PDB file of C-alpha atoms and ligand atoms in Angstrom:
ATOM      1  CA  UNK P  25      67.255 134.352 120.464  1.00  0.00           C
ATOM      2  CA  UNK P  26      70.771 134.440 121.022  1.00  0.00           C
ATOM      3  CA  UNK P  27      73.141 133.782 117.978  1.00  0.00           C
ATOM      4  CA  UNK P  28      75.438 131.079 118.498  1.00  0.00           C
ATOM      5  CA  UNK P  29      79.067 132.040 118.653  1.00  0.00           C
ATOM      6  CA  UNK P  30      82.087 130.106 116.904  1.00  0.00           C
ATOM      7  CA  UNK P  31      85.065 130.746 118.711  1.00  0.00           C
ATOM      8  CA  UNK P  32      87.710 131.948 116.810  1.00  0.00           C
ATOM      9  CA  UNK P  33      90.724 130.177 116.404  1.00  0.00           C
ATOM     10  CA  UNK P  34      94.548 130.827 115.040  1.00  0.00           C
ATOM     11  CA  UNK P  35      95.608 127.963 112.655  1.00  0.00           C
ATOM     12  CA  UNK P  36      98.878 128.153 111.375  1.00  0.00           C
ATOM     13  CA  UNK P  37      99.421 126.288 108.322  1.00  0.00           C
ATOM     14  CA  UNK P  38     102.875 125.430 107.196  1.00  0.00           C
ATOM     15  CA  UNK P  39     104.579 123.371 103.762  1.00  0.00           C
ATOM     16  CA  UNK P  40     106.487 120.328 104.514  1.00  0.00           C
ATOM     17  CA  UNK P  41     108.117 118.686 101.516  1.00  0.00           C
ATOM     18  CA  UNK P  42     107.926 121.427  98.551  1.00  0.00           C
ATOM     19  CA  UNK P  43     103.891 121.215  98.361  1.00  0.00           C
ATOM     20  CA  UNK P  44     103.779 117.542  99.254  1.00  0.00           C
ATOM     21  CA  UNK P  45     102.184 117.507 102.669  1.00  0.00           C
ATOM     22  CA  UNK P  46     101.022 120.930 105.139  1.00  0.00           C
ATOM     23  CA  UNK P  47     101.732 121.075 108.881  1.00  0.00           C
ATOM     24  CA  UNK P  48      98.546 122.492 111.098  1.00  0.00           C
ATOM     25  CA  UNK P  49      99.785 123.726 114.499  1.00  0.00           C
ATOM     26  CA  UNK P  50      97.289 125.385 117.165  1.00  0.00           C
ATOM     27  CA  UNK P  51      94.646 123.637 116.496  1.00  0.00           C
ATOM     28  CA  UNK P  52      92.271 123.720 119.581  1.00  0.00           C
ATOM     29  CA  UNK P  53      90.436 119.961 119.238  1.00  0.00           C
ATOM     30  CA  UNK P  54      88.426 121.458 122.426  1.00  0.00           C
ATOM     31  CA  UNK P  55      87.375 124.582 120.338  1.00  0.00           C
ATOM     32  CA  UNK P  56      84.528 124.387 117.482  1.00  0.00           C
ATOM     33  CA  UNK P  57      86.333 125.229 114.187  1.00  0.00           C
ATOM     34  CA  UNK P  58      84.162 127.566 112.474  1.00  0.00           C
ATOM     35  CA  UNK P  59      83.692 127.357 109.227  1.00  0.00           C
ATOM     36  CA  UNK P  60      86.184 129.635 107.482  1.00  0.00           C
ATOM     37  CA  UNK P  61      89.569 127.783 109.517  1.00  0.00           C
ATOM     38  CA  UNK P  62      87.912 124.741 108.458  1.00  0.00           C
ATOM     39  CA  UNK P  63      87.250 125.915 104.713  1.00  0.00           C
ATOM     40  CA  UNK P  64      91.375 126.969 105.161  1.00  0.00           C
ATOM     41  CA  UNK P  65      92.093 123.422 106.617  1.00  0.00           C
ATOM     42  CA  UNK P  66      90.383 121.645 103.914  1.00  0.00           C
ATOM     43  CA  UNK P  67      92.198 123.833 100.518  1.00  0.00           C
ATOM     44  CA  UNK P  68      95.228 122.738 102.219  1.00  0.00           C
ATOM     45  CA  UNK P  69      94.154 119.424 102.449  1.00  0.00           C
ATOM     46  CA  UNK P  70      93.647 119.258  98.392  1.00  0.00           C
ATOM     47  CA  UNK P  71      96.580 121.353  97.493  1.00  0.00           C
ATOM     48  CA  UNK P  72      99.276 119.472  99.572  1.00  0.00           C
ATOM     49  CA  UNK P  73      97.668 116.064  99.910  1.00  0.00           C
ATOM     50  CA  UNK P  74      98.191 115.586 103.678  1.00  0.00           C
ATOM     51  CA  UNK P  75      97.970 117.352 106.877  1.00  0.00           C
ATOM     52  CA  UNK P  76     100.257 116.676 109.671  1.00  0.00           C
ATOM     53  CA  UNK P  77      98.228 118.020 112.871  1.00  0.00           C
ATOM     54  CA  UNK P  78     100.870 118.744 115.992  1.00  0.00           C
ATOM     55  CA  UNK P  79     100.542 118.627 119.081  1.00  0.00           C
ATOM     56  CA  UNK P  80      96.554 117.598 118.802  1.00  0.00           C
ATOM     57  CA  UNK P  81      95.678 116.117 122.427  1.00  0.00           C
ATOM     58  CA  UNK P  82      92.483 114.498 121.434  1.00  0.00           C
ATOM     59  CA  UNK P  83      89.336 112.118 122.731  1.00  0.00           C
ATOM     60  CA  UNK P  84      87.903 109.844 120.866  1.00  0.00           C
ATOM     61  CA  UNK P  85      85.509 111.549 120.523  1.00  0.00           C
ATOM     62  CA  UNK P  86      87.004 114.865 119.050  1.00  0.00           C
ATOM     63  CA  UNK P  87      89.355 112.373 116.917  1.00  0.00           C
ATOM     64  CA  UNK P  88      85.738 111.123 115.869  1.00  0.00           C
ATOM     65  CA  UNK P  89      84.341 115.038 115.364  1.00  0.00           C
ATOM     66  CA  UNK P  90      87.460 116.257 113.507  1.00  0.00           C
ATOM     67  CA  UNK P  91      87.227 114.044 111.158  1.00  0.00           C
ATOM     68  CA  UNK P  92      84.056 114.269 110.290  1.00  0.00           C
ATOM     69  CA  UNK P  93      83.989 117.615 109.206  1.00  0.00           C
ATOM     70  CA  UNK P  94      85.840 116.188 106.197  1.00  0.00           C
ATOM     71  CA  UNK P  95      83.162 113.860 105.288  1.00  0.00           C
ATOM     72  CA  UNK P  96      81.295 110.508 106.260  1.00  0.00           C
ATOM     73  CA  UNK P  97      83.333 108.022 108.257  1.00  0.00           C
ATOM     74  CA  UNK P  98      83.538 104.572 107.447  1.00  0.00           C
ATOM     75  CA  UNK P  99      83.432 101.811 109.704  1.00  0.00           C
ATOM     76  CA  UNK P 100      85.750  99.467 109.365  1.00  0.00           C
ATOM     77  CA  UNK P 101      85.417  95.315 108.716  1.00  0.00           C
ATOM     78  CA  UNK P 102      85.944  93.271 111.058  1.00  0.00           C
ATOM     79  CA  UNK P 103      84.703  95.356 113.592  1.00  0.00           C
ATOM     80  CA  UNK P 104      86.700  93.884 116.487  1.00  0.00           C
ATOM     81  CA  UNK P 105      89.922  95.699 115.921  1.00  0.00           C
ATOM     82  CA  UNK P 106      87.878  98.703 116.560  1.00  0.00           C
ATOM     83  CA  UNK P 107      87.889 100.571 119.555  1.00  0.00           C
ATOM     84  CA  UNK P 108      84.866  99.574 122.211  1.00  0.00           C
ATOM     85  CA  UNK P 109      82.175 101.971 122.036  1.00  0.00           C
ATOM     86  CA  UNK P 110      83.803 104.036 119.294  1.00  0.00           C
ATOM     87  CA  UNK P 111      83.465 101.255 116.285  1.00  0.00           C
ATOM     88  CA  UNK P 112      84.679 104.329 114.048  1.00  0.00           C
ATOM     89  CA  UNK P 113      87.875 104.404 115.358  1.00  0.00           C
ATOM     90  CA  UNK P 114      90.481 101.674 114.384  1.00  0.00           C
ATOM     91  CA  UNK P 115      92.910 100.857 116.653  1.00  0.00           C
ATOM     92  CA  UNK P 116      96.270  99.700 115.039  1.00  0.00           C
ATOM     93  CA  UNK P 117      99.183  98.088 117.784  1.00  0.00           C
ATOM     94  CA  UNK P 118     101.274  95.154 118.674  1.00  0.00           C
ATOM     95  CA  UNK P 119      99.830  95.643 122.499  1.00  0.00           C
ATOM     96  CA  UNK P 120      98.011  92.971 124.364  1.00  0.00           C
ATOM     97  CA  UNK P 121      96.360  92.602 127.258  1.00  0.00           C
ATOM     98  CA  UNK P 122      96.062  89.348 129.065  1.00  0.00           C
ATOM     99  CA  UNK P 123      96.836  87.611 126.154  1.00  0.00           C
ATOM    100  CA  UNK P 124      94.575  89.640 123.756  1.00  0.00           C
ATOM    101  CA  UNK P 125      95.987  91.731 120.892  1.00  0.00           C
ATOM    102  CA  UNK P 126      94.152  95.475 121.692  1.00  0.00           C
ATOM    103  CA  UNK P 127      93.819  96.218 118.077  1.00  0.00           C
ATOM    104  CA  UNK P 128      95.450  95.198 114.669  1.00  0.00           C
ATOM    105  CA  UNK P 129      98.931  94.367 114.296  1.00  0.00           C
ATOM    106  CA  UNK P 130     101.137  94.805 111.586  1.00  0.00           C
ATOM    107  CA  UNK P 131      98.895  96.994 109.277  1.00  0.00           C
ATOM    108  CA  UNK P 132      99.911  98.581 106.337  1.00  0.00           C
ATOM    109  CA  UNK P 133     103.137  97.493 105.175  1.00  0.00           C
ATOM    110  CA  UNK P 134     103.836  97.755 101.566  1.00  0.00           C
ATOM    111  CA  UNK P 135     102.600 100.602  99.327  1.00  0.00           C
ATOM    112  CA  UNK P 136      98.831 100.990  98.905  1.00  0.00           C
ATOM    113  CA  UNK P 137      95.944 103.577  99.834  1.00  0.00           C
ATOM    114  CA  UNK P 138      93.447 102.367 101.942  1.00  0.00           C
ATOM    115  CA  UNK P 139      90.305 100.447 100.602  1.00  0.00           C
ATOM    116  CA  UNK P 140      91.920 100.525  97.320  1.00  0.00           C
ATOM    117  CA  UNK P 141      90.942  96.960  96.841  1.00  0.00           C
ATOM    118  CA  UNK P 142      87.267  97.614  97.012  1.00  0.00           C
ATOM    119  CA  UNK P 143      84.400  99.272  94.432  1.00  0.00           C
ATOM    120  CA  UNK P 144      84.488 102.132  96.284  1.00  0.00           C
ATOM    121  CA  UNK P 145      87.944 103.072  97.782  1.00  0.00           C
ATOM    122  CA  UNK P 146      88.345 105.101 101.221  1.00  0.00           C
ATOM    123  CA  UNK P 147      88.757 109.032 100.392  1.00  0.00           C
ATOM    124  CA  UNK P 148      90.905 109.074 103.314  1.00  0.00           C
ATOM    125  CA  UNK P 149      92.212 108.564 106.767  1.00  0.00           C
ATOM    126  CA  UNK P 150      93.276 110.197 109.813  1.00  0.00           C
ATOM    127  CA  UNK P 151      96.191 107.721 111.527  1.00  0.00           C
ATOM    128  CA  UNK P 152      96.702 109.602 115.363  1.00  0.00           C
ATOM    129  CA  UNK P 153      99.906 108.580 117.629  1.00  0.00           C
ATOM    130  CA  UNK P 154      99.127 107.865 121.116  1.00  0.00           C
ATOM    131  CA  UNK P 155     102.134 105.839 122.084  1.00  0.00           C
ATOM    132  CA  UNK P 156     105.055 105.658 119.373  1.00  0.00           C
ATOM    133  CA  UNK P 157     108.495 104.177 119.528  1.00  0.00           C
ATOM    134  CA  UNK P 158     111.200 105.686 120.536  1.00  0.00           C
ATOM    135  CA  UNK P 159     112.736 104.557 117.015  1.00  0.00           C
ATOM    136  CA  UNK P 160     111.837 103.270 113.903  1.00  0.00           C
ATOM    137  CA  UNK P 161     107.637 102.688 113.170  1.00  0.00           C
ATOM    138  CA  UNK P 162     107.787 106.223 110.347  1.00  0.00           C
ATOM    139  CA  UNK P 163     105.272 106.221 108.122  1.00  0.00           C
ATOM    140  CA  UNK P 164     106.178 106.973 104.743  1.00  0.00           C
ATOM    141  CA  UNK P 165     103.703 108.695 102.062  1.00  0.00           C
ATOM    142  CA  UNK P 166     104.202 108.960  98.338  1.00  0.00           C
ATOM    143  CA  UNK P 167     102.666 111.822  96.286  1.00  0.00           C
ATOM    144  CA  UNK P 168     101.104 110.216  92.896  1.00  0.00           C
ATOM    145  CA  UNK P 169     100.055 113.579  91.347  1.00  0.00           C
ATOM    146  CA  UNK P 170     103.634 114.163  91.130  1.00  0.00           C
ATOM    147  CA  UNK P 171     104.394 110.506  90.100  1.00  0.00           C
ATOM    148  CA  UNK P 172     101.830 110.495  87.355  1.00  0.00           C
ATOM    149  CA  UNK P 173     103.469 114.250  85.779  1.00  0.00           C
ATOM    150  CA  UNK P 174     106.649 112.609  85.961  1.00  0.00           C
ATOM    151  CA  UNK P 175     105.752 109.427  83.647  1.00  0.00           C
ATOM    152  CA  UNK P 176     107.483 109.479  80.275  1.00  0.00           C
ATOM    153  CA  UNK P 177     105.293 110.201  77.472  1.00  0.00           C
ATOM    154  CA  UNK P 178     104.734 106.863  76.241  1.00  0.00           C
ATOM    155  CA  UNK P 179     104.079 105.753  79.727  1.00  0.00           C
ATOM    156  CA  UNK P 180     101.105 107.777  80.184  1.00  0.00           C
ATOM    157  CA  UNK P 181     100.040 106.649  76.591  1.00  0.00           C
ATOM    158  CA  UNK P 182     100.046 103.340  77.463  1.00  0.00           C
ATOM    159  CA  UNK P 183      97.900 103.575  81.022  1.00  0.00           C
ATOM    160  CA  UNK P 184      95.761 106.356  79.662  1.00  0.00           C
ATOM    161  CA  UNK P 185      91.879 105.268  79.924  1.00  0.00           C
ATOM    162  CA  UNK P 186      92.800 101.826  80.985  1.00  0.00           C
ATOM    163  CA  UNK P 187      92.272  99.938  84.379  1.00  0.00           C
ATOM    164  CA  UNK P 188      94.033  97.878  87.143  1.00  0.00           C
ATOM    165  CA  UNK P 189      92.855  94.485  88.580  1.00  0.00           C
ATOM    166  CA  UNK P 190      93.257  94.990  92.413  1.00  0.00           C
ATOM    167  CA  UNK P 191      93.107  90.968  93.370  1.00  0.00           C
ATOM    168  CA  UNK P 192      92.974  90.272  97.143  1.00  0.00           C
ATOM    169  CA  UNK P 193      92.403  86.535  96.063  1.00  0.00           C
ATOM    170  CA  UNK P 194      95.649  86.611  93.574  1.00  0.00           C
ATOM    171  CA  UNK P 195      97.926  88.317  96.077  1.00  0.00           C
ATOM    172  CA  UNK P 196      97.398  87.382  99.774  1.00  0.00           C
ATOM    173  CA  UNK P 197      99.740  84.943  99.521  1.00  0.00           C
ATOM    174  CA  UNK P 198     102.421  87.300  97.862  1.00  0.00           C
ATOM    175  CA  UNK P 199     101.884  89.776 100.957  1.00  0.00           C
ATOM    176  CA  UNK P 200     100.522  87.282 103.552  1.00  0.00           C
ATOM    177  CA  UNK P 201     102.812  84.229 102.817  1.00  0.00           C
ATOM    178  CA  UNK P 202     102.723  83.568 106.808  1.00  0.00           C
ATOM    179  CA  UNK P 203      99.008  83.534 106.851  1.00  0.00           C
ATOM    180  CA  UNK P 204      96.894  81.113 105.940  1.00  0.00           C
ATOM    181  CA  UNK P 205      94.993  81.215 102.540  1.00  0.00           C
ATOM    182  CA  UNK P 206      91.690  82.702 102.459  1.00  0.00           C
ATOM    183  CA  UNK P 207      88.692  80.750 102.465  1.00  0.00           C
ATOM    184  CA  UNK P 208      85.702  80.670  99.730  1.00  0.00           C
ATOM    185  CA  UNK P 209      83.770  83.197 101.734  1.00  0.00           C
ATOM    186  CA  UNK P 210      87.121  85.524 102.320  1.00  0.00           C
ATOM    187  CA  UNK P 211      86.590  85.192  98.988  1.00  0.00           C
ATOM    188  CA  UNK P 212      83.187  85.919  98.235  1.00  0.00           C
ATOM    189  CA  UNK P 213      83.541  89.175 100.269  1.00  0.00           C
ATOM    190  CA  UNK P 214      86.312  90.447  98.536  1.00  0.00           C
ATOM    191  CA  UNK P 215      86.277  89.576  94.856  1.00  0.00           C
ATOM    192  CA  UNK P 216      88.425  91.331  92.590  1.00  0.00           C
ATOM    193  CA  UNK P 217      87.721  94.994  91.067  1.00  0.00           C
ATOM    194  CA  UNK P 218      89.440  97.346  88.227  1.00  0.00           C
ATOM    195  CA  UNK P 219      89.847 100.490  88.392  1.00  0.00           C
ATOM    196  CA  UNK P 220      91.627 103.398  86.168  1.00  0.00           C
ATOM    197  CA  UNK P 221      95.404 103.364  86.360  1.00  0.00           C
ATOM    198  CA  UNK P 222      94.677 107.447  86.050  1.00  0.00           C
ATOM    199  CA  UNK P 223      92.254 108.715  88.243  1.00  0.00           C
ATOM    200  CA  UNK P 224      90.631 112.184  88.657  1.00  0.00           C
ATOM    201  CA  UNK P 225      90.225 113.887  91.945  1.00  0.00           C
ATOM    202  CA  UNK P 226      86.858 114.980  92.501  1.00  0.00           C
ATOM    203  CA  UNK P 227      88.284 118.169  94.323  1.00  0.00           C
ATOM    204  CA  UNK P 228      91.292 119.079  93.056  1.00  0.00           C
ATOM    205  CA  UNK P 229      90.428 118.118  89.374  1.00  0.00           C
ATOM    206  CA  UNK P 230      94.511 116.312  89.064  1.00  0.00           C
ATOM    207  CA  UNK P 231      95.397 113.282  87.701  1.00  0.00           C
ATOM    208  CA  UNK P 232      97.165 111.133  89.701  1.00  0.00           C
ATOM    209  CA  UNK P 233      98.787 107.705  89.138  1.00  0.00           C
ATOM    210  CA  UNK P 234      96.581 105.040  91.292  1.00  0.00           C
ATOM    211  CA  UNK P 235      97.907 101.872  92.049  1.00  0.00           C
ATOM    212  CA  UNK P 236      98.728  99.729  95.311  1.00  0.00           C
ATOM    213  CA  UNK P 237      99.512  96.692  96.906  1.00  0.00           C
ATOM    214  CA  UNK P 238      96.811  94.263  95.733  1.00  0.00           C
ATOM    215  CA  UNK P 239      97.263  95.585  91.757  1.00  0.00           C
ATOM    216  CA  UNK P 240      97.666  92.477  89.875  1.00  0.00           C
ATOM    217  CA  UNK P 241      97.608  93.409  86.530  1.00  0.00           C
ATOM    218  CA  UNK P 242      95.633  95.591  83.617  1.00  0.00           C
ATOM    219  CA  UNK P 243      92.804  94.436  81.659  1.00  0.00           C
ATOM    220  CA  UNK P 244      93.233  93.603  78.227  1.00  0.00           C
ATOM    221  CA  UNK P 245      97.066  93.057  78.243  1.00  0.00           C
ATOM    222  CA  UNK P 246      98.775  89.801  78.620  1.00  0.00           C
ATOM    223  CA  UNK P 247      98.385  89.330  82.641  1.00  0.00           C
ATOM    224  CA  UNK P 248     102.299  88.544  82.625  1.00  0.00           C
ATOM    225  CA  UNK P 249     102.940  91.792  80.402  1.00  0.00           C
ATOM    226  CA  UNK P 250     100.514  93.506  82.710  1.00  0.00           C
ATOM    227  CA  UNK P 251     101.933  92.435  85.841  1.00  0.00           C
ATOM    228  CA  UNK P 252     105.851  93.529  84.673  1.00  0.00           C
ATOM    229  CA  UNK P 253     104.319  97.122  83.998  1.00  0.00           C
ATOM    230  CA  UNK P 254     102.799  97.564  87.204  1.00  0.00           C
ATOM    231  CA  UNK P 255     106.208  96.625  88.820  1.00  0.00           C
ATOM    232  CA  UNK P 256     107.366  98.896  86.715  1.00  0.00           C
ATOM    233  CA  UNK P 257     105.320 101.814  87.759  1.00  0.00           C
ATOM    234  CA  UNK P 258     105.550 100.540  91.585  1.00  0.00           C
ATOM    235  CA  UNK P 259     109.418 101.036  91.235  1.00  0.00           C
ATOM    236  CA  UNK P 260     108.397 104.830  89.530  1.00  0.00           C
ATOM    237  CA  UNK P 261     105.967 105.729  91.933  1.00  0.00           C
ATOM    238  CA  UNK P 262     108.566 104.963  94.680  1.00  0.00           C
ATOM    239  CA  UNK P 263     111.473 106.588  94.011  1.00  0.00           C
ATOM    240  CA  UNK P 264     112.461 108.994  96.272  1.00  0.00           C
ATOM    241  CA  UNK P 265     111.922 112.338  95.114  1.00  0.00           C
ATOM    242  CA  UNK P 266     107.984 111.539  95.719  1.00  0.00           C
ATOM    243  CA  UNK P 267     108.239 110.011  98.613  1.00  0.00           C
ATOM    244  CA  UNK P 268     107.951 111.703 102.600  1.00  0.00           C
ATOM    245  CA  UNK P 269     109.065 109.768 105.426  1.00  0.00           C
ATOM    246  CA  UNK P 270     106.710 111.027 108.974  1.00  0.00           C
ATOM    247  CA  UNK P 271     108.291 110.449 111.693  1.00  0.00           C
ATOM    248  CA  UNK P 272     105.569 110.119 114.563  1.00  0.00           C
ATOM    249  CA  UNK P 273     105.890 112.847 117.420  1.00  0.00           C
ATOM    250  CA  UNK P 274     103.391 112.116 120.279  1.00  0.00           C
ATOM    251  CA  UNK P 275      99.908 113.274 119.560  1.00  0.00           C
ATOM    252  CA  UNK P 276     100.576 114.160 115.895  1.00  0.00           C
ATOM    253  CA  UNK P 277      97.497 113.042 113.509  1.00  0.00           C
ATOM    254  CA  UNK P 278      97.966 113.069 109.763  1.00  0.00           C
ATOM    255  CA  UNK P 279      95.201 113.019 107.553  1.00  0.00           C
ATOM    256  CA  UNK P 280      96.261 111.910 103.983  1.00  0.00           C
ATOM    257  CA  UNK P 281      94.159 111.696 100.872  1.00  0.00           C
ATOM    258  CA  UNK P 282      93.604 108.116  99.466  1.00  0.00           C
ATOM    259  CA  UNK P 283      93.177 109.307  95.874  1.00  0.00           C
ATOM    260  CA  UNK P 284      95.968 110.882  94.881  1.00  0.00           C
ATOM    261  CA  UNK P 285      99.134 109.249  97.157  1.00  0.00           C
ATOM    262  CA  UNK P 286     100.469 105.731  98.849  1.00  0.00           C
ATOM    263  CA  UNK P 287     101.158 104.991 102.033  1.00  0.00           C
ATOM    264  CA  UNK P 288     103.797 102.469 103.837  1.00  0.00           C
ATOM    265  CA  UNK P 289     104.140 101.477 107.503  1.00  0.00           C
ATOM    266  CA  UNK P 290     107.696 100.644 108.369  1.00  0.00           C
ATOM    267  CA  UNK P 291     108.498  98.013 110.996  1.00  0.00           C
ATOM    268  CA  UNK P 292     109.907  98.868 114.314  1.00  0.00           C
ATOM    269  CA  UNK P 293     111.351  96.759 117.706  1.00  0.00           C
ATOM    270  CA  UNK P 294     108.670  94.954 118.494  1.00  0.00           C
ATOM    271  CA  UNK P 295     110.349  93.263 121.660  1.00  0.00           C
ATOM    272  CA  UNK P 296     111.432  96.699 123.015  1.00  0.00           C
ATOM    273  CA  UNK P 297     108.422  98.867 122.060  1.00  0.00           C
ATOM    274  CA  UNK P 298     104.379  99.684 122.158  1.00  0.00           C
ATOM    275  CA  UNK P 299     102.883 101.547 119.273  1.00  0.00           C
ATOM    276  CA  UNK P 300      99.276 102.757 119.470  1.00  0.00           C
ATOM    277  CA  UNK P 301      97.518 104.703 116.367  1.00  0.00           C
ATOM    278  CA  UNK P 302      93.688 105.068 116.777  1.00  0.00           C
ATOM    279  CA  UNK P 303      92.780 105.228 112.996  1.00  0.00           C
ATOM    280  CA  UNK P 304      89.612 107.026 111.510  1.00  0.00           C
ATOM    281  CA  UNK P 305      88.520 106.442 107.821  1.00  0.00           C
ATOM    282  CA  UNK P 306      86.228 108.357 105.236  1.00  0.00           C
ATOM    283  CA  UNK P 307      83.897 106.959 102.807  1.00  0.00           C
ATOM    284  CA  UNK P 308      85.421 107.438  99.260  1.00  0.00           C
ATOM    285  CA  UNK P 309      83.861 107.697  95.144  1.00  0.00           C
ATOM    286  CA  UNK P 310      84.353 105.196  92.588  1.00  0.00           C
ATOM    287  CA  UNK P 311      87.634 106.121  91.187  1.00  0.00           C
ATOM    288  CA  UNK P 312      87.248 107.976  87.804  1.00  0.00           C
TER     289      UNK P 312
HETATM  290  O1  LIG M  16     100.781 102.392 111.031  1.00  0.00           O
HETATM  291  C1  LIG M  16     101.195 102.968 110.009  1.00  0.00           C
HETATM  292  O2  LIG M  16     102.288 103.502 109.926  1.00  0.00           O
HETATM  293  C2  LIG M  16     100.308 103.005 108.786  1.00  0.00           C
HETATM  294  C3  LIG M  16      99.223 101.989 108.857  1.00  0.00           C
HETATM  295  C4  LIG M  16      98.248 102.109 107.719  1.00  0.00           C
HETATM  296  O3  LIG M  16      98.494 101.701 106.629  1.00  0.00           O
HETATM  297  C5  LIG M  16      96.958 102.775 107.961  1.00  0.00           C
HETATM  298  O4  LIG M  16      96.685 103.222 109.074  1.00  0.00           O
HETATM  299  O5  LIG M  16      96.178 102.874 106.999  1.00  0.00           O
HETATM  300 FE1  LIG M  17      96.827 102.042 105.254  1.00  0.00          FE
END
């Protein structure tokens, strides 16, 4: 019986921002990673947060295989902004055809990670360009490991061992004031859910600051008091020094890590330009 051969492969993996964020050029999508690259690829992945793959002409389906090897996709809800045939890829754009929007528009402004508003949150996702404008549309990522060692003391005493209310149903109309408000079953399928203001990644063993978008406020304070120190740690968490601005080459694919950094789309000309980004998601953990 013959053995079956992986075929080698040269990865070249480079720092981007200090340790926030590794670059992976050469990687073959059409060769199979064996596992030691891929054992490579992944340490990165936990030591720098995100992965910025160039140059990564890819099918579906190898978008589809790639990810995988980090762990069991998720399927997005509703399915119809996913891509025909391929309901684990998301498709994110402002194109239409014949009147019909070819995926979802507008996603992702505002800091958050994704899924954070469920039980279980998303452990990540890999966002890959296939059309991108020639200006503006960046995507900007904030590293929380670094945001939560840079709280003052009596910061961290004060969110130490307690939890966030993520409340779709108390903020849609903060971030979706042109939409209309959700229904009682909207509702029912996305009631509210608290989670630690410090969680621990399963891999990496840090503590990171975790907090997003649909963060209300923190149980057992005054919901006012609660609110006002979220904002407070919103403004922290995105100052500058933690933050990383990508901006999109053709056929780049990040994959960033849910639990331990935000994410921000920026806006772009609309009138004058078509962005695509096929989007693939992994299951997550209950935050701890
Ligand atoms: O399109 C972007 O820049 C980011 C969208 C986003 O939030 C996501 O894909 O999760
Ligand atoms: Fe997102």
């Amino acid at each position: 019986m013959g053995a079956t051969l992986e075929v080698g492969q040269t990865i070249n993996i480079r720092s981007i921002q200090g340790i926030f964020g590794a670059e992976v050029i050469e990687l073959d999508p059409s060769l199979a990673l064996g596992d030691a690259d891929f054992a490579r690829i992944e340490r990165a992945w936990f030591d720098h947060n995100f992965l910025v793959f160039r140059d990564l002409v890819m099918t579906p389906e190898q978008h589809i295989a790639l990810t995988r090897r980090f762990g069991e996709l998720h399927i997005m809800t509703p399915l119809h902004f996913n891509l025909p045939g391929h309901p684990e890829i998301m498709v994110l754009t402002n194109a239409v055809e014949e009147g019909r929007p070819l995926g979802l528009r507008g996603a992702g402004m505002g800091w958050h990670s994704d899924g954070e508003d469920k039980r279980v949150p998303n452990a990540g996702s890999m966002l890959y360009a296939h059309q991108i404008p020639d200006q503006g549309g960046d995507t900007l990522f904030a590293d929380m490991y670094a945001a939560y060692d840079a709280l003052p003391d009596t910061t961290k005493r004060r969110i130490d061992g307690r939890r966030a209310r993520f409340s779709r149903i108390d903020m849609h109309e903060i971030h979706y004031p042109h939409l209309p408000p959700l229904t009682e079953a909207q509702k029912c399928e996305r009631p509210d859910v608290h989670h630690p203001l410090v969680r621990t990644h399963p891999r990496s063993g840090r503590r990171s600051l975790f907090i997003g978008r649909w963060t209300r406020d923190i149980e057992g304070m005054d919901p006012d008091a609660g609110f006002a120190l979220v904002q407070e740690l919103f403004e922290h968490a995105s100052d500058p020094r933690f933050v990383y601005r990508h901006r999109w080459r053709l056929h780049d694919a990040v994959l960033w890590d849910n639990r331990c950094m935000l994410h921000c789309a920026t806006p772009f000309d609309e009138t004058r330009y078509q962005r695509l980004m096929h989007r693939t998601t992994l299951e997550g953990d209950v935050p701890v």
